[in-house]
CSV table of C-alpha atoms in Angstrom, one decimal:
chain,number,residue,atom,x,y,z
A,127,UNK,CA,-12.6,-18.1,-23.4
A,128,UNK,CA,-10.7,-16.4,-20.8
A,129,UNK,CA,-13.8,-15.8,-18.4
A,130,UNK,CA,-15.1,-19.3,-18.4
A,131,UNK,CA,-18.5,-18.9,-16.1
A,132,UNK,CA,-19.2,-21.1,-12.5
A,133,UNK,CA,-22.3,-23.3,-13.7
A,134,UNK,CA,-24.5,-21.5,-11.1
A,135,UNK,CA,-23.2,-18.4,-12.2
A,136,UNK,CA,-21.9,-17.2,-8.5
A,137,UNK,CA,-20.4,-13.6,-8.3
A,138,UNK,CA,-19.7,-10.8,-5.5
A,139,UNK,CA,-20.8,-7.5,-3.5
A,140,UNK,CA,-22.1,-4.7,-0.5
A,141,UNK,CA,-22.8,-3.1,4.0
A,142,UNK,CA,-23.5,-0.6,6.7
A,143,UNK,CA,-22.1,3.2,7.4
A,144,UNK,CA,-19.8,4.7,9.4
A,145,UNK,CA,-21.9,7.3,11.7
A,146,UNK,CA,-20.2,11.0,13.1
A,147,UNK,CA,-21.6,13.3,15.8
A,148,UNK,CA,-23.0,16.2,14.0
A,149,UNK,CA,-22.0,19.6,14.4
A,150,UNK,CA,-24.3,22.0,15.9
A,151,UNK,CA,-25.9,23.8,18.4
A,152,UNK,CA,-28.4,21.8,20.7
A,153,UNK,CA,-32.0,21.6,19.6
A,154,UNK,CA,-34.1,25.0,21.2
A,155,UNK,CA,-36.6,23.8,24.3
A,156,UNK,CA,-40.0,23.3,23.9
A,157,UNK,CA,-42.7,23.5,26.8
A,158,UNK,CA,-44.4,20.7,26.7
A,159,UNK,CA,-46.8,19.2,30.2
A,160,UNK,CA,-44.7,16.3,30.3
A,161,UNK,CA,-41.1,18.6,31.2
A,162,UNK,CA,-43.1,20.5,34.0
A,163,UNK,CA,-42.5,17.5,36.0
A,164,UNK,CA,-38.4,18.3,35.9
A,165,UNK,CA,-39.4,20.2,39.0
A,166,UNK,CA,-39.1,17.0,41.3
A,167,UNK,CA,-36.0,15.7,42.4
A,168,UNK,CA,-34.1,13.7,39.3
A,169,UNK,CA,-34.1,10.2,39.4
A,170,UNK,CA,-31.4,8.0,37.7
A,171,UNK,CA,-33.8,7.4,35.0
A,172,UNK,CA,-34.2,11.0,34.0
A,173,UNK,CA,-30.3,11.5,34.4
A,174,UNK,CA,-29.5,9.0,31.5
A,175,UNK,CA,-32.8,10.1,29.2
A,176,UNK,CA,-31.8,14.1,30.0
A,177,UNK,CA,-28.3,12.7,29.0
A,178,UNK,CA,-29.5,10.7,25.7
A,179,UNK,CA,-31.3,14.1,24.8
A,180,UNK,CA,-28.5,16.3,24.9
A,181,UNK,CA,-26.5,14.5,22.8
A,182,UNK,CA,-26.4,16.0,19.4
A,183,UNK,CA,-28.1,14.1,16.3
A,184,UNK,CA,-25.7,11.4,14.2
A,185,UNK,CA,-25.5,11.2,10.6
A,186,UNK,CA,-23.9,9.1,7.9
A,187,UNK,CA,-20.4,10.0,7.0
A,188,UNK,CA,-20.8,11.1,3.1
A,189,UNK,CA,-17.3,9.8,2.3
A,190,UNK,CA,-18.9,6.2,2.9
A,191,UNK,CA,-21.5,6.0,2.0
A,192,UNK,CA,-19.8,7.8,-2.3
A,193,UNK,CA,-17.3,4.7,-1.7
A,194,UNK,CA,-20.3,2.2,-1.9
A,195,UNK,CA,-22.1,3.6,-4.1
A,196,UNK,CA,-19.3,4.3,-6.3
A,197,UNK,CA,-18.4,0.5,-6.0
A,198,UNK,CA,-21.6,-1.1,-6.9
A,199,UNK,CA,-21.5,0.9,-9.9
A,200,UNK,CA,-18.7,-0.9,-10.9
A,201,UNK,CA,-20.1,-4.1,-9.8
A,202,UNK,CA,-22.9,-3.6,-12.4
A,203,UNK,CA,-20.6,-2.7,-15.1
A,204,UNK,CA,-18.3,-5.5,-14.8
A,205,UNK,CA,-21.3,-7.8,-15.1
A,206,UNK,CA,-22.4,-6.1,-17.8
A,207,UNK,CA,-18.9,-6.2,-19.3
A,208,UNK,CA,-18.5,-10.1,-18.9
A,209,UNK,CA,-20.6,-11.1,-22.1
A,210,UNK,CA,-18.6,-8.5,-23.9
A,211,UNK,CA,-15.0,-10.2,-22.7
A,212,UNK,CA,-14.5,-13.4,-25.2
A,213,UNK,CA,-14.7,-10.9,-28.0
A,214,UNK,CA,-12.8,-7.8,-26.6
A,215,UNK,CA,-9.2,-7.7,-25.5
A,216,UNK,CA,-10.1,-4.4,-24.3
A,217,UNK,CA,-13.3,-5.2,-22.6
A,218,UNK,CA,-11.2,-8.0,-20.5
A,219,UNK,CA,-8.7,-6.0,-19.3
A,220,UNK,CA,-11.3,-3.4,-17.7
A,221,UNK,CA,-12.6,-6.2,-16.5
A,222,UNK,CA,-9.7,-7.7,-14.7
A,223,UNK,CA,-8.9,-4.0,-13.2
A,224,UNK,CA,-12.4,-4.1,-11.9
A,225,UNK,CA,-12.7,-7.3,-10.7
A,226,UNK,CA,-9.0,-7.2,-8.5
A,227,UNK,CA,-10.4,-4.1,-6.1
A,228,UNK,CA,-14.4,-3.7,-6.3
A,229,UNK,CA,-14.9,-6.4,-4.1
A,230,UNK,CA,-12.3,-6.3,-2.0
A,231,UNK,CA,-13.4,-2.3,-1.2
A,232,UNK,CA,-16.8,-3.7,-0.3
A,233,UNK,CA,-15.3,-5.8,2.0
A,234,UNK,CA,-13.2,-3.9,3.8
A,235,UNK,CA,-16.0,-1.3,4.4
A,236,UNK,CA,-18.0,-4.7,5.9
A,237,UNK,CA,-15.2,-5.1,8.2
A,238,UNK,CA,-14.2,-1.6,9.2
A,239,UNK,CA,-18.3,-1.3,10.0
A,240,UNK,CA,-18.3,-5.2,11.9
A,241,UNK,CA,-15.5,-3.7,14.5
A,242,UNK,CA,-18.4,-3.4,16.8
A,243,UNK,CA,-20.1,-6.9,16.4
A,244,UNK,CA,-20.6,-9.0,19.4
A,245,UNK,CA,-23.3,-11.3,20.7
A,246,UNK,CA,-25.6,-9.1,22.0
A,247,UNK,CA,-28.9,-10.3,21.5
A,248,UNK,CA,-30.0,-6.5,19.3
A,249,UNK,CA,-27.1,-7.2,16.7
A,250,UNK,CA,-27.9,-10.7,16.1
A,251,UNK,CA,-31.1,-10.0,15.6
A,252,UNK,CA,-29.8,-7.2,12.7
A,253,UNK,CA,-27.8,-9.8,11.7
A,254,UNK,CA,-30.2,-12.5,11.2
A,255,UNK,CA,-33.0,-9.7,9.6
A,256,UNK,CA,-30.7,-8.2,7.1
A,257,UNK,CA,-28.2,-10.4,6.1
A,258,UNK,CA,-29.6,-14.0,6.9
A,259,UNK,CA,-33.2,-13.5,6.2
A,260,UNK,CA,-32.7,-11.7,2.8
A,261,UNK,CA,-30.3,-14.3,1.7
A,262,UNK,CA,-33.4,-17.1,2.2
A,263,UNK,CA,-35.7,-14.5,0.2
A,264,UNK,CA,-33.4,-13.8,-2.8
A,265,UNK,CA,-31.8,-17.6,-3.2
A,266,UNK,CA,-35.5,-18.8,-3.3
A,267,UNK,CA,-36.6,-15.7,-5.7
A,268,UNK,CA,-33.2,-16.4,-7.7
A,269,UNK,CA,-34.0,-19.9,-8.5
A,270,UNK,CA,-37.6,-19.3,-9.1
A,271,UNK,CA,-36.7,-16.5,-11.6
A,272,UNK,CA,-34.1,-18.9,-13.7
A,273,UNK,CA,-36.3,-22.1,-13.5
A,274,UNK,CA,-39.1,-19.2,-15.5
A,275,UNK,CA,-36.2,-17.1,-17.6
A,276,UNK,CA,-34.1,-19.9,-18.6
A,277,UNK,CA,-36.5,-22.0,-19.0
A,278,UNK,CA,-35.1,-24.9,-16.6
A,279,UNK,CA,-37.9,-26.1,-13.9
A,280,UNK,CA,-35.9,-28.9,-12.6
A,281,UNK,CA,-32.8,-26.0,-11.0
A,282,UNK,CA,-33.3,-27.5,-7.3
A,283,UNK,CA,-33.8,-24.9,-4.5
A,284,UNK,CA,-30.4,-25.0,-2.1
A,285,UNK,CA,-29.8,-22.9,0.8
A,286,UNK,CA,-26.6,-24.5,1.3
A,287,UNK,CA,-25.2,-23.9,-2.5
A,288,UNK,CA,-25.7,-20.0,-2.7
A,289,UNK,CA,-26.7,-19.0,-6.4
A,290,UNK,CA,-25.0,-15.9,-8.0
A,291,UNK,CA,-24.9,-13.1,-6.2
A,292,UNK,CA,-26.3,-14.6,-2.5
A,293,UNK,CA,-23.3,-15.5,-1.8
A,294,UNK,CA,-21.9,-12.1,-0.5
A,295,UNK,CA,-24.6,-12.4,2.4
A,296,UNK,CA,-23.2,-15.8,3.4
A,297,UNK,CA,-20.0,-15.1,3.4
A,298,UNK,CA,-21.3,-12.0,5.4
A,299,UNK,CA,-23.0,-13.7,7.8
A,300,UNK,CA,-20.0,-15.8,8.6
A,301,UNK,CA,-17.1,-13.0,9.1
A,302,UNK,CA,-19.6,-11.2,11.6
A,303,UNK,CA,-20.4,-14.0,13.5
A,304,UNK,CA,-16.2,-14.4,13.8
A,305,UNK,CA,-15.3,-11.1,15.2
A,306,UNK,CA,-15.2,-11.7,18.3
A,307,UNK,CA,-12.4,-14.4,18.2
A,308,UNK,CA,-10.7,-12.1,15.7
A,309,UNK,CA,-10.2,-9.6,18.1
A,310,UNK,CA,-8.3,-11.9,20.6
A,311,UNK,CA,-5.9,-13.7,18.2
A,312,UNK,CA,-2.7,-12.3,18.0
A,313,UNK,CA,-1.5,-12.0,14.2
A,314,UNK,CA,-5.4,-11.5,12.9
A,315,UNK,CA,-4.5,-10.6,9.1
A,316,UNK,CA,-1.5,-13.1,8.9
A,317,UNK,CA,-4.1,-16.1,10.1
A,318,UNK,CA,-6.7,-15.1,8.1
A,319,UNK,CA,-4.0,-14.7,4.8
A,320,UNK,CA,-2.8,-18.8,5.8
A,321,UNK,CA,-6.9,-19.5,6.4
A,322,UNK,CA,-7.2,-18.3,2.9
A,323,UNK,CA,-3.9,-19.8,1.3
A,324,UNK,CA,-4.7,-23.3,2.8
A,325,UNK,CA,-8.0,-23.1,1.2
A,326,UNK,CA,-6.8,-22.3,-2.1
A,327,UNK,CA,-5.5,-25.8,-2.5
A,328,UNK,CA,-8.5,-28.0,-0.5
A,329,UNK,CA,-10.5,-28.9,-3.8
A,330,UNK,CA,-12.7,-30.9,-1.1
A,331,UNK,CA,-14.2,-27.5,0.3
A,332,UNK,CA,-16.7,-27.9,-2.4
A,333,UNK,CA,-19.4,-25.7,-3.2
A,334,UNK,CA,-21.8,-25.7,0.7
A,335,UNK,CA,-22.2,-22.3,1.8
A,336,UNK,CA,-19.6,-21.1,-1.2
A,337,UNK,CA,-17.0,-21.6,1.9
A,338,UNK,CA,-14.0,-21.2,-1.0
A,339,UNK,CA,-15.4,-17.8,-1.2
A,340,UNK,CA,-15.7,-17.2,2.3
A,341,UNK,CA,-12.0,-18.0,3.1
A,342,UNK,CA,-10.5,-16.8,0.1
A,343,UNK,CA,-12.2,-13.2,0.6
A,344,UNK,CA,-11.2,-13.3,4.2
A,345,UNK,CA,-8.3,-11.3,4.8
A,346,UNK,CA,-10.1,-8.1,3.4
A,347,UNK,CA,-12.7,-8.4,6.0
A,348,UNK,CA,-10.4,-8.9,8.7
A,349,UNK,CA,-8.2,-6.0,7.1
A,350,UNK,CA,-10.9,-3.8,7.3
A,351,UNK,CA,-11.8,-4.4,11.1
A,352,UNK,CA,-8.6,-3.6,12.7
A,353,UNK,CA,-8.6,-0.4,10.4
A,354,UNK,CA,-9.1,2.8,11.7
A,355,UNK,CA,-10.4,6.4,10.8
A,356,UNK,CA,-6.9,7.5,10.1
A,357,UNK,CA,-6.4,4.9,8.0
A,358,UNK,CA,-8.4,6.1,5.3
A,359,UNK,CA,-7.6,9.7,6.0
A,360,UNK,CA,-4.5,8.6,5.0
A,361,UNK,CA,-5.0,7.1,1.2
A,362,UNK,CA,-7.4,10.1,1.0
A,363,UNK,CA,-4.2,12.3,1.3
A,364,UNK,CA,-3.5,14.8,-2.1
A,365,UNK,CA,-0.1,12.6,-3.2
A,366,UNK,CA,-2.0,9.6,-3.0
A,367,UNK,CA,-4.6,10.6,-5.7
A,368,UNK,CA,-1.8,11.4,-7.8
A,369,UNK,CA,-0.1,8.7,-7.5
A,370,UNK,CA,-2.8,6.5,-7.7
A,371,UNK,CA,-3.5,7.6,-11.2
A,372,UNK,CA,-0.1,6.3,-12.7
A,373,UNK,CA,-1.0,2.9,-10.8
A,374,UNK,CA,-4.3,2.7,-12.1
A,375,UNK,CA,-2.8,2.8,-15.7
A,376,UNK,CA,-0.3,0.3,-15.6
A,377,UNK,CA,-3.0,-2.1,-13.8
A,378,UNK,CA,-4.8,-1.9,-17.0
A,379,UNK,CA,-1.8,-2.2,-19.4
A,380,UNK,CA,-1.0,-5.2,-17.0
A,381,UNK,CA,-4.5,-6.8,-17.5
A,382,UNK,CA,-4.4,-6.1,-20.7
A,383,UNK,CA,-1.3,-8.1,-21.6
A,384,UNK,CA,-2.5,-10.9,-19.3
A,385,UNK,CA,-5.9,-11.1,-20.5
A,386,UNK,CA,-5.1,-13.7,-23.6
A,387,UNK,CA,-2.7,-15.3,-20.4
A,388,UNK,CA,-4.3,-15.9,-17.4
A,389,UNK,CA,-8.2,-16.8,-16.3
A,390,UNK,CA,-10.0,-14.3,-14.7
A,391,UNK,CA,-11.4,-17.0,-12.7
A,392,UNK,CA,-9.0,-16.5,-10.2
A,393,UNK,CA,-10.6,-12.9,-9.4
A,394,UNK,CA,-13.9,-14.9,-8.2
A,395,UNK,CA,-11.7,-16.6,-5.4
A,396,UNK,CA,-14.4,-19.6,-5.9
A,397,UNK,CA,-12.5,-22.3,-7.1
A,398,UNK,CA,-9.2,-24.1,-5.7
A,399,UNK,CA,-5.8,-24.3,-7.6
A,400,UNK,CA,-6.8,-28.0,-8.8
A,401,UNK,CA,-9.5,-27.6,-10.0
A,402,UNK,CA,-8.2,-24.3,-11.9
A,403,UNK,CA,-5.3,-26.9,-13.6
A,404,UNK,CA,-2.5,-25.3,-11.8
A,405,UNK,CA,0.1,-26.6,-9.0
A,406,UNK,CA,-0.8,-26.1,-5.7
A,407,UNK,CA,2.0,-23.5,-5.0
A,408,UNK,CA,0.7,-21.6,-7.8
A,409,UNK,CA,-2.5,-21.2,-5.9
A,410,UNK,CA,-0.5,-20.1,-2.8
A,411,UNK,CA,1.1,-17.4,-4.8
A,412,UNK,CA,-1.9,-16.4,-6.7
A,413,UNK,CA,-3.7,-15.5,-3.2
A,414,UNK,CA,-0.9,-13.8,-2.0
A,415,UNK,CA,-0.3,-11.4,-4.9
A,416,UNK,CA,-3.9,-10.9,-5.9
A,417,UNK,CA,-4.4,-9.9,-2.2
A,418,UNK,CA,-1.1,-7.4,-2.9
A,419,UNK,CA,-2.7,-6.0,-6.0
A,420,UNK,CA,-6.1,-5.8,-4.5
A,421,UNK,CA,-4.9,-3.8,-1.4
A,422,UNK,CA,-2.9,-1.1,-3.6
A,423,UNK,CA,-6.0,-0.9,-5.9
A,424,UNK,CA,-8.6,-0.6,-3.2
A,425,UNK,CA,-6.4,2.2,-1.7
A,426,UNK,CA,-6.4,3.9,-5.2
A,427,UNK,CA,-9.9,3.8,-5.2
A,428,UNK,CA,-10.7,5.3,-2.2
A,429,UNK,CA,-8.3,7.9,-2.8
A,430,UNK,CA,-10.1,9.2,-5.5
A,431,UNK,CA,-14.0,8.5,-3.8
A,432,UNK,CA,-15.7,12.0,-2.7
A,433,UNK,CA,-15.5,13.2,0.9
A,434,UNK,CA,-18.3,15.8,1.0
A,435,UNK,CA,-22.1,15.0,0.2
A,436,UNK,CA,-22.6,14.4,-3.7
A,437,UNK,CA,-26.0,14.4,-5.4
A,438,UNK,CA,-25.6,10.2,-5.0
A,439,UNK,CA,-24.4,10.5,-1.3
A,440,UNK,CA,-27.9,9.6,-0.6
A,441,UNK,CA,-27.7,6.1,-2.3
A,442,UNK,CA,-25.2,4.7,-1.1
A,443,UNK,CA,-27.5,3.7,2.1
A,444,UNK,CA,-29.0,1.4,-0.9
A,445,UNK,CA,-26.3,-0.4,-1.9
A,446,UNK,CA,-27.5,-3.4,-0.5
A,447,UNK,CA,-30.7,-2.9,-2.9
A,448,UNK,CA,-29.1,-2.0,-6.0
A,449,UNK,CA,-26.6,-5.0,-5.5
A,450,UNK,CA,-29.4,-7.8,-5.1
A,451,UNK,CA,-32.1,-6.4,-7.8
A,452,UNK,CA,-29.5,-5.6,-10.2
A,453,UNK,CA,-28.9,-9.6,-11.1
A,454,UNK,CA,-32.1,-10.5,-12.4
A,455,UNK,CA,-31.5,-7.7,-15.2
A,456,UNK,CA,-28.1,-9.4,-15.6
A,457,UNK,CA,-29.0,-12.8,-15.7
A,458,UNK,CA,-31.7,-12.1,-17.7
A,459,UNK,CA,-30.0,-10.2,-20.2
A,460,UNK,CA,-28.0,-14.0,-20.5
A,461,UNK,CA,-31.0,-16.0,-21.0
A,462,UNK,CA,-32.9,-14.0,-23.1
A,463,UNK,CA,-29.4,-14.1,-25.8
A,464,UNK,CA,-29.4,-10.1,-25.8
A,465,UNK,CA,-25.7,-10.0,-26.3
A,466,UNK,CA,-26.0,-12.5,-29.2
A,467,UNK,CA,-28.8,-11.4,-30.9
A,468,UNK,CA,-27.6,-8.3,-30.8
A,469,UNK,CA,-24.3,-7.8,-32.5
A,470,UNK,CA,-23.8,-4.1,-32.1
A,471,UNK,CA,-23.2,-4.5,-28.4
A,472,UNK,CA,-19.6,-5.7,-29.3
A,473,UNK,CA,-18.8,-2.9,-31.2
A,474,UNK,CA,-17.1,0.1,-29.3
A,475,UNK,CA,-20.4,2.2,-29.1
A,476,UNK,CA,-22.4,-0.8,-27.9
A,477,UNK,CA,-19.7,-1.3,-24.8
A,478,UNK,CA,-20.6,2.0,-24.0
A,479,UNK,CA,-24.0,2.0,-24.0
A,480,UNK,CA,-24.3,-1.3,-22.0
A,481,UNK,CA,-21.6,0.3,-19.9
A,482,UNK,CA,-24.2,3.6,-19.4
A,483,UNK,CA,-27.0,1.1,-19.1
A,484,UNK,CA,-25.5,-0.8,-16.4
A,485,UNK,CA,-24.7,2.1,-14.5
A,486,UNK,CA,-28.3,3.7,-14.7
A,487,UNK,CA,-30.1,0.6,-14.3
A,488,UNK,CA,-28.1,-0.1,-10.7
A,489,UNK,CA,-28.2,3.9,-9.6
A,490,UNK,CA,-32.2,3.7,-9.8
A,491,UNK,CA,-32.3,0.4,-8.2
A,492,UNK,CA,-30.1,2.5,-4.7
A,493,UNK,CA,-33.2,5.1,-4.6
A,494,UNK,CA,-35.9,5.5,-1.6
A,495,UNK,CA,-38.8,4.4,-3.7
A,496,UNK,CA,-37.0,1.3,-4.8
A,497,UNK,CA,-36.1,1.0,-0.9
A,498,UNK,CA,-39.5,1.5,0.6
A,499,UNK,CA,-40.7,-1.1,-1.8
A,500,UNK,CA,-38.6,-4.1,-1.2
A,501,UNK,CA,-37.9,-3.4,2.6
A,502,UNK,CA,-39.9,-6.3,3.5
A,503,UNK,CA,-37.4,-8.4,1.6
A,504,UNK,CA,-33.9,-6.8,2.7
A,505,UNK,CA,-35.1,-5.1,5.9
A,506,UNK,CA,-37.8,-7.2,7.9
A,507,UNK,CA,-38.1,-6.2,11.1
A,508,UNK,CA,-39.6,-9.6,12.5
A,509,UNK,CA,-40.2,-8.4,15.9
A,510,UNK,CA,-42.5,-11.7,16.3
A,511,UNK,CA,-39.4,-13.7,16.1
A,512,UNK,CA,-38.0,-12.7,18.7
A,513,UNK,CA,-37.9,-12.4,22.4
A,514,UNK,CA,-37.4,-9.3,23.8
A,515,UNK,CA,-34.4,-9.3,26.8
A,516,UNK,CA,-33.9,-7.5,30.0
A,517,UNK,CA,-31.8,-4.9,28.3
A,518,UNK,CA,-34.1,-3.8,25.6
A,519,UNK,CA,-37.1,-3.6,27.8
A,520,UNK,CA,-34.7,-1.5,30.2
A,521,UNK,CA,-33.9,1.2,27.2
A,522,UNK,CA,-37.7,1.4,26.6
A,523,UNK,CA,-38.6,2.4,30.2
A,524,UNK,CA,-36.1,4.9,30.0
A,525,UNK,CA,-36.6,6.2,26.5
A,526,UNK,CA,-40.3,6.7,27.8
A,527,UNK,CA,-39.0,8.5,31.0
């Protein structure tokens, strides 16, 4: 077995949009009794709300929000591929492709979207509602739905040993709350490639807060939050696309040949060198040329991801959604034996279907109804949590100016 499964079953993930001033001309004026009162001298209230109205309406940048949609697409199917793997040389070596950039492209959208982060009391707040709070809900609801599927009542509720897919939002939560002191170290992606080499051979790291995770992933965060927008004008470029078709091919002829070779354990960045059986260097010069691989990939994909709104534009402010909901299906589809009780899902035609299946199943789960229904778990707003600060109450006098 070449894909030999974490006992909690952990695996990867999504994040927030880039927003661009819109083109166009300023909203027409409306008389309205309030305005008639623009006859009095200005104060510096009404400068800064007159201000705020003038400034045209954001909106998402499309080419984004395609990327992370088109990336959890490929998260589902890869999960849906790894039942098929033990059986399929094939079926591995998409896998491997995969599993070296679809993570690593989520994460450097996290970063490049962190580059603002700092401690001010409105994004911790964000942070803590949708990243920390949802992690809590789904590590609770994850356990509760394998103690029923898999019929095991005695898997123990852990906040600090994040079960399959939760671990994205710890890791998450962790890289945001390190920006700051990113952004004053001199050699950021260097440290944070030794950070992850060092951790690649500490077997003591454990499993709390899936920290091997944390550190191995790293560098891609930090990559992605000292990139800028001409960075990924620049992969988006016509001779990239066609190169990155040639590169894509021999990554798969590669992971084809190494699939009977090499774990693809190593692409879950969850376990150390020892306890993978190697050398310690080995794990040194694993990090290093996954991270190499991962890098050229994740610029191939986004070469080829869609700058102008798409009919699935839309969903990619869902990905958080469709990432999440998707793993009960998946896990599910383990403990209810679907894969061995039905042996047609080996064949060729089956790998397609479950291939269509998985992408269906996770493009309905990105949709506004889906949304509106489970904002309470991913989205709480928990304004009784909080205090309210100077600032904030400052922005609502003069919003109601």
């Amino acid at each position: 077995m070449t894909n030999s499964v974490h006992p909690h079953g952990r695996h990867r993930a999504p994040l927030p949009p880039v927003q661009v001033p819109a083109a166009g001309p300023p909203p027409p004026r409306t008389h309205h009794p309030i305005p008639q009162a623009a006859a009095a001298p200005p104060t510096p209230v009404g400068h800064r709300a007159a201000a705020r109205a003038a400034k045209p309406a954001k909106q998402r940048d499309a080419f984004f929000d395609n990327a992370k949609y088109l990336a959890i697409v490929l998260v589902a199917m890869a999960h849906a591929w790894e039942p098929l793997t033990d059986h399929s040389r094939a079926a591995e070596a998409l896998y491997m492709t995969v599993y070296t950039f679809h993570m690593p492209a989520f994460i450097v959208i996290s970063g490049y979207f962190s580059r603002s982060f700092d401690m001010r009391p409105d994004r911790l707040r964000r942070l803590v509602t949708g990243v920390a709070v949802p992690y809590v809900i789904f590590e609770v609801a994850y356990t509760l739905f394998k103690r029923w599927a898999d019929d095991d009542p005695a898997q123990p509720i852990s906040l600090l040993d994040p079960w399959y897919l939760t671990w994205f939002l710890v890791a998450l939560f962790v890289w945001r709350l390190t920006v700051p002191l990113w952004k004053i170290v001199r050699w950021p992606l260097p440290l944070a490639l030794a950070i992850a080499m060092l951790a690649v051979i500490s077997p003591d790291i454990g499993d709390d807060l899936d920290l091997q995770r944390v550190l191995q992933f790293l560098p891609f965060f930090v990559l992605g939050l000292f990139m800028k927008p001409e960075h990924f004008q620049l992969v988006r470029r016509r001779e990239v696309r066609v190169l990155s078709v040639p590169v894509f091919a021999a990554a798969v002829l590669l992971a084809y040949w190494a699939a009977p070779r090499m774990t693809s354990v190593w692409f879950y960045r969850r376990d150390s060198a020892q306890e993978l059986g190697v050398p310690w260097w080995v794990g040194i010069v694993m990090t290093l040329a996954l991270f190499g691989c991962s890098v050229v990939l994740t610029a191939c994909f986004f070469a080829w991801v869609p700058r102008r709104k798409m009919w699935f534009t839309l969903l990619g402010a869902g990905t958080l959604y469709g990432y999440l909901l998707h793993g009960f299906l998946a896990k599910g589809s383990r403990f209810w034996g679907w894969f061995e009780e039905y042996e047609w899902l080996h064949k060729p035609l089956g790998e397609i279907f479950v291939t269509v299946v998985a992408a269906t199943v996770v493009t309905l789960l990105c949709t506004p109804p889906v949304q509106r229904v489970f904002r309470f778990a991913m989205e709480p707003k928990m304004e009784w949590a909080f205090k309210r600060d100077a600032a904030e109450l400052a922005r609502e006098r003069a919003r109601s100016a």
